[in-house]
Amino acid sequence: CSLKDELLCSICLSIYQDPVSFGCEHYFCRRCITEHWVRQEAQGTRDCPECRRTFTEPTLAPSLKLANIVERYSAFPLDAILGAQRSPFPCKDHEKVKLFCLTDRTVVCFFCDEPAMHEQHQVTNVDDAFEELQRELKEQLQGLQESERGHTEALHLLKRQLAETKSSAKSLRVTIGEAFERLHRLLRERQKAMLEELEADTARTLTDIEQKIQRYSQQLRKVQEGSQILQERLAEADKHVFLAGVASLSERLKGKIHETNLTYEDFPTSKYMGPLQYTIWKSLFQDIHPGERWGTGSGRVLVRVGDITSEGWGHHQPVKETHWPGRVTQHKLEKVGVFLDYDKGLLIFYNADDMSWLYTFRQRFPGKLCSYFSPGQSHAEG
């Protein structure tokens, strides 16, 4: 407080502004002493407000040192100066006063540094600065440590996901291979069965045709014999001989006349032609129909949604599923497939018509699961 008192003008009681002196070693603001003497012009004398010494023609001399001290005092806060301790390290001609500018993050000297450099800055003593920066750096360290823990957990999670992805991909390769191998096996079985059925139909048809050929060949020879008998009788020119042979003609032609009543039966190519692939698919569908199935830890069920009329599931408009966090489809959704792999924590929804993926829910299930279906928010009419 004594330092501040030394820097106060005794006229205005404020810190010196352009301090001057005039011979008695007392200092005043230039403006304050000038106004004081103007008020004394009527008396014809000029005195010092402090010691009352009079002067005839006083000359105002600026005090550069005092002005410099005032400037430095104004630039640095009083509490910092009062709380400063002297350092044993020299600072040119002065002992360095321990001040610290928090704004510039640097140590400053009350005597040597330019005050204007730290004007309006946050300046404090070294002890307070030490505590402040210690607290600030500890907060930064805490933030970095939290970030380190977060990154460590993230890397742990990513590495676990990496291992799980590799494991899942390996398992999926086996699953896909088994699924397609089953389809291939079913196709091979369907192919074998269809070829065997074709061979049976072919053998049966060929046997029937060969039997008919043999029968008609025998009938043809008899018909030819009967034709020859009739031609010989018709060639007889003698009327008496011709008529005499007519009586035995019926007996000779017996068993020689046969009618051709062959009906052509088409080979059953229709069941092997036409939409053959669709026919095969329909037969396979009976074996791989994704209806309700249960196994060890897995299940699959179909949900028909054709009559659901809640938001996004309109019966008369395409499904947009704005509330669905998975795949958006513009097509009308008739059946939703739900696939559960309990052990792997997977619950998958898909379009059961084209088997396109809709959404995958991943969660380690804590216990028994029960199916529950809701169409969403109820309509006003219930």
mmCIF file of C-alpha atoms in Angstrom:
data_model
loop_
_atom_site.group_PDB
_atom_site.id
_atom_site.type_symbol
_atom_site.label_atom_id
_atom_site.label_comp_id
_atom_site.label_asym_id
_atom_site.label_seq_id
_atom_site.Cartn_x
_atom_site.Cartn_y
_atom_site.Cartn_z
ATOM 1 C CA CYS A 1 0.000 0.000 0.000
ATOM 2 C CA SER A 2 2.932 2.389 0.688
ATOM 3 C CA LEU A 3 4.053 1.939 -2.943
ATOM 4 C CA LYS A 4 0.680 3.082 -4.183
ATOM 5 C CA ASP A 5 0.729 6.063 -1.817
ATOM 6 C CA GLU A 6 4.034 7.164 -3.278
ATOM 7 C CA LEU A 7 2.459 7.201 -6.742
ATOM 8 C CA LEU A 8 -0.558 9.352 -5.832
ATOM 9 C CA CYS A 9 -0.893 13.031 -6.717
ATOM 10 C CA SER A 10 -1.743 15.002 -3.526
ATOM 11 C CA ILE A 11 -4.092 17.264 -5.499
ATOM 12 C CA CYS A 12 -6.300 14.775 -7.352
ATOM 13 C CA LEU A 13 -5.429 11.806 -5.097
ATOM 14 C CA SER A 14 -5.028 9.632 -8.221
ATOM 15 C CA ILE A 15 -1.989 7.983 -9.773
ATOM 16 C CA TYR A 16 0.264 10.503 -11.461
ATOM 17 C CA GLN A 17 -0.582 11.538 -15.009
ATOM 18 C CA ASP A 18 2.520 13.124 -16.640
ATOM 19 C CA PRO A 19 4.292 13.785 -13.274
ATOM 20 C CA VAL A 20 6.321 17.012 -12.982
ATOM 21 C CA SER A 21 8.386 18.834 -10.306
ATOM 22 C CA PHE A 22 9.524 22.467 -9.953
ATOM 23 C CA GLY A 23 12.318 22.756 -7.368
ATOM 24 C CA CYS A 24 10.993 21.439 -4.053
ATOM 25 C CA GLU A 25 11.187 17.708 -4.907
ATOM 26 C CA HIS A 26 7.413 17.294 -4.668
ATOM 27 C CA TYR A 27 5.578 15.848 -7.648
ATOM 28 C CA PHE A 28 2.166 16.569 -9.103
ATOM 29 C CA CYS A 29 0.213 15.852 -12.262
ATOM 30 C CA ARG A 30 1.056 18.526 -14.810
ATOM 31 C CA ARG A 31 -2.617 19.345 -15.254
ATOM 32 C CA CYS A 32 -3.315 19.424 -11.480
ATOM 33 C CA ILE A 33 -0.492 21.879 -10.595
ATOM 34 C CA THR A 34 -1.253 24.074 -13.600
ATOM 35 C CA GLU A 35 -4.909 24.424 -12.568
ATOM 36 C CA HIS A 36 -3.808 25.103 -8.958
ATOM 37 C CA TRP A 37 -1.583 28.008 -10.064
ATOM 38 C CA VAL A 38 -4.330 29.424 -12.311
ATOM 39 C CA ARG A 39 -6.482 29.818 -9.238
ATOM 40 C CA GLN A 40 -3.610 31.710 -7.513
ATOM 41 C CA GLU A 41 -3.007 34.254 -10.304
ATOM 42 C CA ALA A 42 -4.995 36.913 -8.436
ATOM 43 C CA GLN A 43 -2.525 36.698 -5.513
ATOM 44 C CA GLY A 44 0.502 36.952 -7.792
ATOM 45 C CA THR A 45 2.332 34.067 -6.121
ATOM 46 C CA ARG A 46 2.672 30.371 -6.856
ATOM 47 C CA ASP A 47 3.306 27.826 -4.125
ATOM 48 C CA CYS A 48 3.701 24.098 -3.553
ATOM 49 C CA PRO A 49 0.504 22.475 -2.209
ATOM 50 C CA GLU A 50 2.659 20.155 -0.126
ATOM 51 C CA CYS A 51 5.292 22.362 1.577
ATOM 52 C CA ARG A 52 3.714 25.813 0.858
ATOM 53 C CA ARG A 53 7.003 27.095 -0.529
ATOM 54 C CA THR A 54 6.406 29.974 -2.924
ATOM 55 C CA PHE A 55 7.954 30.457 -6.348
ATOM 56 C CA THR A 56 8.079 33.479 -8.594
ATOM 57 C CA GLU A 57 8.731 31.869 -11.949
ATOM 58 C CA PRO A 58 8.604 28.074 -11.400
ATOM 59 C CA THR A 59 9.642 25.811 -14.264
ATOM 60 C CA LEU A 60 7.817 22.474 -14.633
ATOM 61 C CA ALA A 61 10.283 19.652 -15.178
ATOM 62 C CA PRO A 62 8.954 16.217 -16.215
ATOM 63 C CA SER A 63 10.074 13.246 -14.104
ATOM 64 C CA LEU A 64 10.823 10.471 -16.565
ATOM 65 C CA LYS A 65 11.735 7.949 -13.873
ATOM 66 C CA LEU A 66 8.523 8.555 -11.951
ATOM 67 C CA ALA A 67 6.532 8.405 -15.187
ATOM 68 C CA ASN A 68 8.186 5.072 -16.012
ATOM 69 C CA ILE A 69 7.358 3.690 -12.555
ATOM 70 C CA VAL A 70 3.768 4.864 -12.894
ATOM 71 C CA GLU A 71 3.518 3.236 -16.302
ATOM 72 C CA ARG A 72 4.859 -0.053 -14.993
ATOM 73 C CA TYR A 73 2.613 0.084 -11.946
ATOM 74 C CA SER A 74 -0.401 0.633 -14.207
ATOM 75 C CA ALA A 75 0.619 -2.275 -16.445
ATOM 76 C CA PHE A 76 1.215 -4.767 -13.618
ATOM 77 C CA PRO A 77 -1.418 -5.424 -10.930
ATOM 78 C CA LEU A 78 -0.688 -4.353 -7.385
ATOM 79 C CA ASP A 79 -1.337 -7.785 -5.887
ATOM 80 C CA ALA A 80 1.250 -9.292 -8.221
ATOM 81 C CA ILE A 81 3.863 -6.726 -7.251
ATOM 82 C CA LEU A 82 3.147 -7.028 -3.537
ATOM 83 C CA GLY A 83 3.186 -10.840 -3.742
ATOM 84 C CA ALA A 84 6.389 -10.961 -5.794
ATOM 85 C CA GLN A 85 9.598 -12.302 -4.285
ATOM 86 C CA ARG A 86 13.081 -11.371 -5.354
ATOM 87 C CA SER A 87 15.112 -13.978 -7.158
ATOM 88 C CA PRO A 88 18.838 -14.525 -6.611
ATOM 89 C CA PHE A 89 19.312 -14.492 -10.385
ATOM 90 C CA PRO A 90 20.349 -11.096 -11.753
ATOM 91 C CA CYS A 91 18.316 -9.374 -14.443
ATOM 92 C CA LYS A 92 20.792 -6.944 -15.941
ATOM 93 C CA ASP A 93 21.126 -4.262 -13.258
ATOM 94 C CA HIS A 94 18.153 -5.507 -11.173
ATOM 95 C CA GLU A 95 17.234 -8.573 -9.250
ATOM 96 C CA LYS A 96 14.542 -10.255 -11.199
ATOM 97 C CA VAL A 97 11.102 -9.821 -9.687
ATOM 98 C CA LYS A 98 9.118 -13.032 -10.039
ATOM 99 C CA LEU A 99 6.046 -12.116 -12.069
ATOM 100 C CA PHE A 100 4.316 -14.306 -14.623
ATOM 101 C CA CYS A 101 2.071 -13.298 -17.516
ATOM 102 C CA LEU A 102 -0.620 -15.965 -17.848
ATOM 103 C CA THR A 103 -1.731 -14.466 -21.152
ATOM 104 C CA ASP A 104 1.688 -14.763 -22.814
ATOM 105 C CA ARG A 105 2.754 -17.775 -20.752
ATOM 106 C CA THR A 106 6.089 -16.159 -19.859
ATOM 107 C CA VAL A 107 8.050 -14.832 -16.885
ATOM 108 C CA VAL A 108 8.304 -11.022 -16.824
ATOM 109 C CA CYS A 109 10.473 -8.471 -14.935
ATOM 110 C CA PHE A 110 8.758 -5.496 -13.379
ATOM 111 C CA PHE A 111 11.738 -3.273 -14.142
ATOM 112 C CA CYS A 112 13.064 -4.527 -17.480
ATOM 113 C CA ASP A 113 10.057 -5.643 -19.530
ATOM 114 C CA GLU A 114 8.076 -3.099 -21.481
ATOM 115 C CA PRO A 115 4.785 -2.528 -19.600
ATOM 116 C CA ALA A 116 2.897 -1.978 -22.832
ATOM 117 C CA MET A 117 3.661 -5.580 -23.822
ATOM 118 C CA HIS A 118 1.517 -6.863 -20.959
ATOM 119 C CA GLU A 119 -1.116 -4.167 -20.820
ATOM 120 C CA GLN A 120 -4.557 -5.653 -20.198
ATOM 121 C CA HIS A 121 -2.875 -9.042 -19.652
ATOM 122 C CA GLN A 122 -3.417 -11.359 -16.719
ATOM 123 C CA VAL A 123 -0.228 -10.927 -14.663
ATOM 124 C CA THR A 124 0.328 -12.590 -11.286
ATOM 125 C CA ASN A 125 3.186 -13.667 -9.038
ATOM 126 C CA VAL A 126 5.115 -16.851 -9.689
ATOM 127 C CA ASP A 127 3.623 -18.792 -6.772
ATOM 128 C CA ASP A 128 0.050 -18.155 -7.867
ATOM 129 C CA ALA A 129 1.007 -18.788 -11.477
ATOM 130 C CA PHE A 130 2.605 -22.072 -10.460
ATOM 131 C CA GLU A 131 -0.555 -23.201 -8.686
ATOM 132 C CA GLU A 132 -2.770 -22.004 -11.550
ATOM 133 C CA LEU A 133 -0.724 -23.724 -14.250
ATOM 134 C CA GLN A 134 -0.351 -26.843 -12.115
ATOM 135 C CA ARG A 135 -4.139 -27.021 -11.827
ATOM 136 C CA GLU A 136 -4.574 -26.302 -15.546
ATOM 137 C CA LEU A 137 -1.998 -28.893 -16.627
ATOM 138 C CA LYS A 138 -3.473 -31.466 -14.252
ATOM 139 C CA GLU A 139 -6.861 -30.914 -15.895
ATOM 140 C CA GLN A 140 -5.237 -31.332 -19.306
ATOM 141 C CA LEU A 141 -3.482 -34.470 -18.063
ATOM 142 C CA GLN A 142 -6.780 -35.818 -16.766
ATOM 143 C CA GLY A 143 -8.381 -35.129 -20.146
ATOM 144 C CA LEU A 144 -5.499 -36.849 -21.940
ATOM 145 C CA GLN A 145 -5.679 -39.812 -19.580
ATOM 146 C CA GLU A 146 -9.416 -40.109 -20.186
ATOM 147 C CA SER A 147 -8.748 -39.872 -23.914
ATOM 148 C CA GLU A 148 -6.047 -42.520 -23.540
ATOM 149 C CA ARG A 149 -8.477 -44.810 -21.736
ATOM 150 C CA GLY A 150 -11.088 -44.146 -24.420
ATOM 151 C CA HIS A 151 -8.636 -44.896 -27.220
ATOM 152 C CA THR A 152 -7.397 -47.988 -25.403
ATOM 153 C CA GLU A 153 -10.962 -49.257 -24.991
ATOM 154 C CA ALA A 154 -11.720 -48.388 -28.615
ATOM 155 C CA LEU A 155 -8.629 -50.257 -29.818
ATOM 156 C CA HIS A 156 -9.537 -53.201 -27.606
ATOM 157 C CA LEU A 157 -13.039 -53.177 -29.056
ATOM 158 C CA LEU A 158 -11.728 -52.862 -32.609
ATOM 159 C CA LYS A 159 -9.262 -55.714 -32.085
ATOM 160 C CA ARG A 160 -12.059 -57.826 -30.627
ATOM 161 C CA GLN A 161 -14.260 -56.895 -33.581
ATOM 162 C CA LEU A 162 -11.382 -57.763 -35.892
ATOM 163 C CA ALA A 163 -11.020 -61.192 -34.319
ATOM 164 C CA GLU A 164 -14.786 -61.715 -34.255
ATOM 165 C CA THR A 165 -15.087 -60.592 -37.875
ATOM 166 C CA LYS A 166 -12.392 -63.039 -38.956
ATOM 167 C CA SER A 167 -14.014 -65.775 -36.896
ATOM 168 C CA SER A 168 -17.471 -64.885 -38.209
ATOM 169 C CA ALA A 169 -16.203 -64.780 -41.785
ATOM 170 C CA LYS A 170 -14.598 -68.191 -41.325
ATOM 171 C CA SER A 171 -17.790 -69.561 -39.805
ATOM 172 C CA LEU A 172 -19.899 -67.937 -42.517
ATOM 173 C CA ARG A 173 -17.731 -69.489 -45.208
ATOM 174 C CA VAL A 174 -18.499 -72.887 -43.688
ATOM 175 C CA THR A 175 -22.196 -71.991 -43.331
ATOM 176 C CA ILE A 176 -22.421 -70.734 -46.909
ATOM 177 C CA GLY A 177 -20.530 -73.759 -48.158
ATOM 178 C CA GLU A 178 -22.825 -76.095 -46.249
ATOM 179 C CA ALA A 179 -25.923 -74.230 -47.436
ATOM 180 C CA PHE A 180 -24.890 -74.383 -51.076
ATOM 181 C CA GLU A 181 -23.644 -77.951 -50.704
ATOM 182 C CA ARG A 182 -27.070 -78.856 -49.371
ATOM 183 C CA LEU A 183 -28.656 -77.115 -52.330
ATOM 184 C CA HIS A 184 -26.255 -78.875 -54.678
ATOM 185 C CA ARG A 185 -27.057 -82.173 -53.006
ATOM 186 C CA LEU A 186 -30.778 -81.505 -53.301
ATOM 187 C CA LEU A 187 -30.299 -80.514 -56.941
ATOM 188 C CA ARG A 188 -28.264 -83.610 -57.631
ATOM 189 C CA GLU A 189 -30.920 -85.715 -55.928
ATOM 190 C CA ARG A 190 -33.641 -83.962 -57.957
ATOM 191 C CA GLN A 191 -31.589 -84.449 -61.111
ATOM 192 C CA LYS A 192 -31.038 -88.119 -60.354
ATOM 193 C CA ALA A 193 -34.708 -88.661 -59.532
ATOM 194 C CA MET A 194 -35.837 -86.802 -62.642
ATOM 195 C CA LEU A 195 -33.417 -88.729 -64.863
ATOM 196 C CA GLU A 196 -34.549 -92.003 -63.313
ATOM 197 C CA GLU A 197 -38.156 -91.007 -63.892
ATOM 198 C CA LEU A 198 -37.265 -90.061 -67.462
ATOM 199 C CA GLU A 199 -35.570 -93.434 -67.988
ATOM 200 C CA ALA A 200 -38.621 -95.238 -66.588
ATOM 201 C CA ASP A 201 -40.993 -93.262 -68.801
ATOM 202 C CA THR A 202 -38.708 -93.849 -71.772
ATOM 203 C CA ALA A 203 -38.449 -97.626 -71.151
ATOM 204 C CA ARG A 204 -42.186 -97.940 -70.617
ATOM 205 C CA THR A 205 -42.978 -95.953 -73.752
ATOM 206 C CA LEU A 206 -40.429 -97.825 -75.884
ATOM 207 C CA THR A 207 -41.728 -101.216 -74.679
ATOM 208 C CA ASP A 208 -45.281 -100.211 -75.540
ATOM 209 C CA ILE A 209 -44.211 -98.997 -78.998
ATOM 210 C CA GLU A 210 -42.150 -102.150 -79.706
ATOM 211 C CA GLN A 211 -45.092 -104.377 -78.686
ATOM 212 C CA LYS A 212 -47.365 -102.424 -80.999
ATOM 213 C CA ILE A 213 -44.844 -102.705 -83.829
ATOM 214 C CA GLN A 214 -44.703 -106.482 -83.396
ATOM 215 C CA ARG A 215 -48.492 -106.806 -83.265
ATOM 216 C CA TYR A 216 -49.069 -104.554 -86.244
ATOM 217 C CA SER A 217 -46.348 -106.348 -88.210
ATOM 218 C CA GLN A 218 -48.134 -109.649 -87.685
ATOM 219 C CA GLN A 219 -51.465 -108.110 -88.615
ATOM 220 C CA LEU A 220 -49.890 -106.559 -91.709
ATOM 221 C CA ARG A 221 -48.701 -109.972 -92.968
ATOM 222 C CA LYS A 222 -52.195 -111.423 -92.528
ATOM 223 C CA VAL A 223 -53.782 -108.431 -94.236
ATOM 224 C CA GLN A 224 -51.340 -108.870 -97.135
ATOM 225 C CA GLU A 225 -52.241 -112.568 -97.367
ATOM 226 C CA GLY A 226 -55.964 -111.717 -97.443
ATOM 227 C CA SER A 227 -55.320 -109.092 -100.099
ATOM 228 C CA GLN A 228 -53.485 -111.635 -102.244
ATOM 229 C CA ILE A 229 -56.348 -114.175 -101.908
ATOM 230 C CA LEU A 230 -58.880 -111.555 -103.016
ATOM 231 C CA GLN A 231 -56.674 -110.445 -105.922
ATOM 232 C CA GLU A 232 -56.385 -114.060 -107.130
ATOM 233 C CA ARG A 233 -60.172 -114.577 -106.928
ATOM 234 C CA LEU A 234 -60.807 -111.302 -108.768
ATOM 235 C CA ALA A 235 -58.393 -112.377 -111.499
ATOM 236 C CA GLU A 236 -60.529 -115.484 -112.302
ATOM 237 C CA ALA A 237 -62.143 -114.832 -115.703
ATOM 238 C CA ASP A 238 -64.372 -117.927 -115.820
ATOM 239 C CA LYS A 239 -67.680 -117.057 -114.214
ATOM 240 C CA HIS A 240 -68.499 -120.604 -113.108
ATOM 241 C CA VAL A 241 -65.062 -121.124 -111.547
ATOM 242 C CA PHE A 242 -65.259 -117.666 -109.910
ATOM 243 C CA LEU A 243 -68.635 -118.333 -108.360
ATOM 244 C CA ALA A 244 -67.638 -121.869 -107.282
ATOM 245 C CA GLY A 245 -64.743 -120.465 -105.235
ATOM 246 C CA VAL A 246 -66.757 -117.758 -103.510
ATOM 247 C CA ALA A 247 -68.204 -120.226 -100.973
ATOM 248 C CA SER A 248 -64.784 -121.059 -99.500
ATOM 249 C CA LEU A 249 -63.537 -117.463 -99.726
ATOM 250 C CA SER A 250 -64.952 -116.385 -96.338
ATOM 251 C CA GLU A 251 -63.181 -119.213 -94.573
ATOM 252 C CA ARG A 252 -59.904 -118.449 -96.306
ATOM 253 C CA LEU A 253 -60.112 -114.728 -95.302
ATOM 254 C CA LYS A 254 -60.912 -115.542 -91.699
ATOM 255 C CA GLY A 255 -58.294 -113.835 -89.445
ATOM 256 C CA LYS A 256 -56.838 -111.962 -92.376
ATOM 257 C CA ILE A 257 -58.858 -108.725 -92.017
ATOM 258 C CA HIS A 258 -57.822 -106.272 -89.264
ATOM 259 C CA GLU A 259 -58.775 -102.659 -88.725
ATOM 260 C CA THR A 260 -56.126 -100.049 -87.948
ATOM 261 C CA ASN A 261 -57.238 -98.559 -84.618
ATOM 262 C CA LEU A 262 -53.822 -97.239 -83.498
ATOM 263 C CA THR A 263 -54.024 -94.221 -81.217
ATOM 264 C CA TYR A 264 -50.761 -92.250 -80.956
ATOM 265 C CA GLU A 265 -49.789 -91.445 -77.408
ATOM 266 C CA ASP A 266 -47.386 -88.502 -76.982
ATOM 267 C CA PHE A 267 -44.273 -89.058 -74.939
ATOM 268 C CA PRO A 268 -44.730 -87.246 -71.576
ATOM 269 C CA THR A 269 -42.295 -84.471 -72.431
ATOM 270 C CA SER A 270 -44.420 -81.775 -70.810
ATOM 271 C CA LYS A 271 -43.202 -82.579 -67.317
ATOM 272 C CA TYR A 272 -39.598 -82.364 -68.508
ATOM 273 C CA MET A 273 -40.082 -79.272 -70.635
ATOM 274 C CA GLY A 274 -41.721 -75.930 -70.031
ATOM 275 C CA PRO A 275 -40.544 -73.912 -66.965
ATOM 276 C CA LEU A 276 -38.212 -76.677 -65.852
ATOM 277 C CA GLN A 277 -36.202 -74.467 -63.518
ATOM 278 C CA TYR A 278 -39.365 -73.176 -61.850
ATOM 279 C CA THR A 279 -40.637 -76.730 -61.466
ATOM 280 C CA ILE A 280 -37.369 -77.779 -59.855
ATOM 281 C CA TRP A 281 -37.407 -74.698 -57.603
ATOM 282 C CA LYS A 282 -40.956 -75.470 -56.471
ATOM 283 C CA SER A 283 -39.931 -78.984 -55.563
ATOM 284 C CA LEU A 284 -36.894 -77.684 -53.704
ATOM 285 C CA PHE A 285 -38.976 -75.066 -51.917
ATOM 286 C CA GLN A 286 -40.893 -77.860 -50.198
ATOM 287 C CA ASP A 287 -37.626 -78.934 -48.574
ATOM 288 C CA ILE A 288 -36.148 -75.506 -47.779
ATOM 289 C CA HIS A 289 -39.309 -73.523 -46.954
ATOM 290 C CA PRO A 290 -38.229 -70.957 -44.348
ATOM 291 C CA GLY A 291 -41.096 -71.625 -42.051
ATOM 292 C CA GLU A 292 -40.791 -71.987 -38.308
ATOM 293 C CA ARG A 293 -37.683 -73.988 -37.446
ATOM 294 C CA TRP A 294 -36.027 -74.672 -34.160
ATOM 295 C CA GLY A 295 -32.534 -75.850 -33.345
ATOM 296 C CA THR A 296 -29.876 -75.530 -30.685
ATOM 297 C CA GLY A 297 -29.710 -71.818 -30.092
ATOM 298 C CA SER A 298 -31.145 -70.783 -33.432
ATOM 299 C CA GLY A 299 -34.586 -70.175 -34.794
ATOM 300 C CA ARG A 300 -36.291 -68.703 -37.815
ATOM 301 C CA VAL A 301 -39.867 -67.531 -38.172
ATOM 302 C CA LEU A 302 -41.940 -65.749 -40.783
ATOM 303 C CA VAL A 303 -44.199 -62.826 -39.982
ATOM 304 C CA ARG A 304 -46.870 -61.830 -42.458
ATOM 305 C CA VAL A 305 -47.352 -58.078 -42.529
ATOM 306 C CA GLY A 306 -49.790 -57.701 -45.400
ATOM 307 C CA ASP A 307 -52.580 -56.548 -43.093
ATOM 308 C CA ILE A 308 -50.475 -54.293 -40.887
ATOM 309 C CA THR A 309 -51.560 -50.695 -41.322
ATOM 310 C CA SER A 310 -49.361 -48.845 -38.851
ATOM 311 C CA GLU A 311 -47.025 -46.034 -39.904
ATOM 312 C CA GLY A 312 -44.572 -47.113 -42.575
ATOM 313 C CA TRP A 313 -46.235 -50.519 -43.018
ATOM 314 C CA GLY A 314 -49.270 -49.465 -45.055
ATOM 315 C CA HIS A 315 -51.249 -52.215 -46.700
ATOM 316 C CA HIS A 316 -52.028 -50.125 -49.774
ATOM 317 C CA GLN A 317 -48.747 -48.276 -50.195
ATOM 318 C CA PRO A 318 -45.050 -49.252 -50.551
ATOM 319 C CA VAL A 319 -43.130 -49.569 -47.331
ATOM 320 C CA LYS A 320 -40.665 -46.724 -46.726
ATOM 321 C CA GLU A 321 -39.796 -47.658 -43.130
ATOM 322 C CA THR A 322 -38.607 -44.262 -42.050
ATOM 323 C CA HIS A 323 -38.422 -45.484 -38.448
ATOM 324 C CA TRP A 324 -36.482 -48.616 -39.337
ATOM 325 C CA PRO A 325 -32.730 -48.228 -38.675
ATOM 326 C CA GLY A 326 -31.739 -50.775 -41.279
ATOM 327 C CA ARG A 327 -32.172 -51.063 -45.023
ATOM 328 C CA VAL A 328 -34.879 -48.928 -46.651
ATOM 329 C CA THR A 329 -37.040 -50.704 -49.227
ATOM 330 C CA GLN A 330 -39.421 -49.106 -51.693
ATOM 331 C CA HIS A 331 -41.318 -52.327 -52.321
ATOM 332 C CA LYS A 332 -44.383 -53.525 -50.531
ATOM 333 C CA LEU A 333 -43.339 -55.768 -47.691
ATOM 334 C CA GLU A 334 -45.478 -58.893 -47.422
ATOM 335 C CA LYS A 335 -43.424 -61.195 -45.190
ATOM 336 C CA VAL A 336 -40.663 -60.411 -42.739
ATOM 337 C CA GLY A 337 -38.221 -63.155 -41.857
ATOM 338 C CA VAL A 338 -36.732 -63.151 -38.360
ATOM 339 C CA PHE A 339 -33.557 -65.156 -37.810
ATOM 340 C CA LEU A 340 -32.126 -65.678 -34.325
ATOM 341 C CA ASP A 341 -28.683 -67.000 -33.493
ATOM 342 C CA TYR A 342 -28.755 -66.923 -29.719
ATOM 343 C CA ASP A 343 -25.192 -68.112 -29.167
ATOM 344 C CA LYS A 344 -23.698 -65.445 -31.435
ATOM 345 C CA GLY A 345 -26.056 -62.706 -30.243
ATOM 346 C CA LEU A 346 -27.610 -62.055 -33.660
ATOM 347 C CA LEU A 347 -31.202 -61.136 -34.465
ATOM 348 C CA ILE A 348 -31.625 -60.582 -38.213
ATOM 349 C CA PHE A 349 -34.688 -59.255 -40.037
ATOM 350 C CA TYR A 350 -35.045 -59.813 -43.757
ATOM 351 C CA ASN A 351 -37.584 -59.656 -46.576
ATOM 352 C CA ALA A 352 -38.739 -63.243 -46.786
ATOM 353 C CA ASP A 353 -39.857 -62.848 -50.407
ATOM 354 C CA ASP A 354 -36.492 -61.971 -51.936
ATOM 355 C CA MET A 355 -34.342 -62.748 -48.877
ATOM 356 C CA SER A 356 -32.940 -59.197 -48.877
ATOM 357 C CA TRP A 357 -31.461 -57.943 -45.612
ATOM 358 C CA LEU A 358 -33.379 -55.377 -43.564
ATOM 359 C CA TYR A 359 -31.652 -55.009 -40.197
ATOM 360 C CA THR A 360 -29.247 -56.822 -37.862
ATOM 361 C CA PHE A 361 -29.530 -56.453 -34.096
ATOM 362 C CA ARG A 362 -26.366 -57.426 -32.194
ATOM 363 C CA GLN A 363 -26.577 -58.100 -28.461
ATOM 364 C CA ARG A 364 -25.293 -60.644 -25.996
ATOM 365 C CA PHE A 365 -28.583 -61.995 -24.727
ATOM 366 C CA PRO A 366 -28.650 -62.247 -20.922
ATOM 367 C CA GLY A 367 -31.272 -64.961 -20.643
ATOM 368 C CA LYS A 368 -34.303 -66.597 -22.196
ATOM 369 C CA LEU A 369 -35.856 -64.765 -25.142
ATOM 370 C CA CYS A 370 -39.589 -64.539 -25.797
ATOM 371 C CA SER A 371 -41.039 -63.430 -29.113
ATOM 372 C CA TYR A 372 -43.111 -60.265 -29.001
ATOM 373 C CA PHE A 373 -44.523 -58.482 -32.040
ATOM 374 C CA SER A 374 -46.068 -55.040 -32.208
ATOM 375 C CA PRO A 375 -47.217 -53.111 -35.302
ATOM 376 C CA GLY A 376 -46.126 -49.834 -33.715
ATOM 377 C CA GLN A 377 -48.148 -46.918 -32.440
ATOM 378 C CA SER A 378 -51.846 -47.682 -32.444
ATOM 379 C CA HIS A 379 -54.197 -45.725 -34.676
ATOM 380 C CA ALA A 380 -56.943 -43.549 -33.244
ATOM 381 C CA GLU A 381 -59.532 -46.152 -34.113
ATOM 382 C CA GLY A 382 -57.558 -48.805 -32.293
#
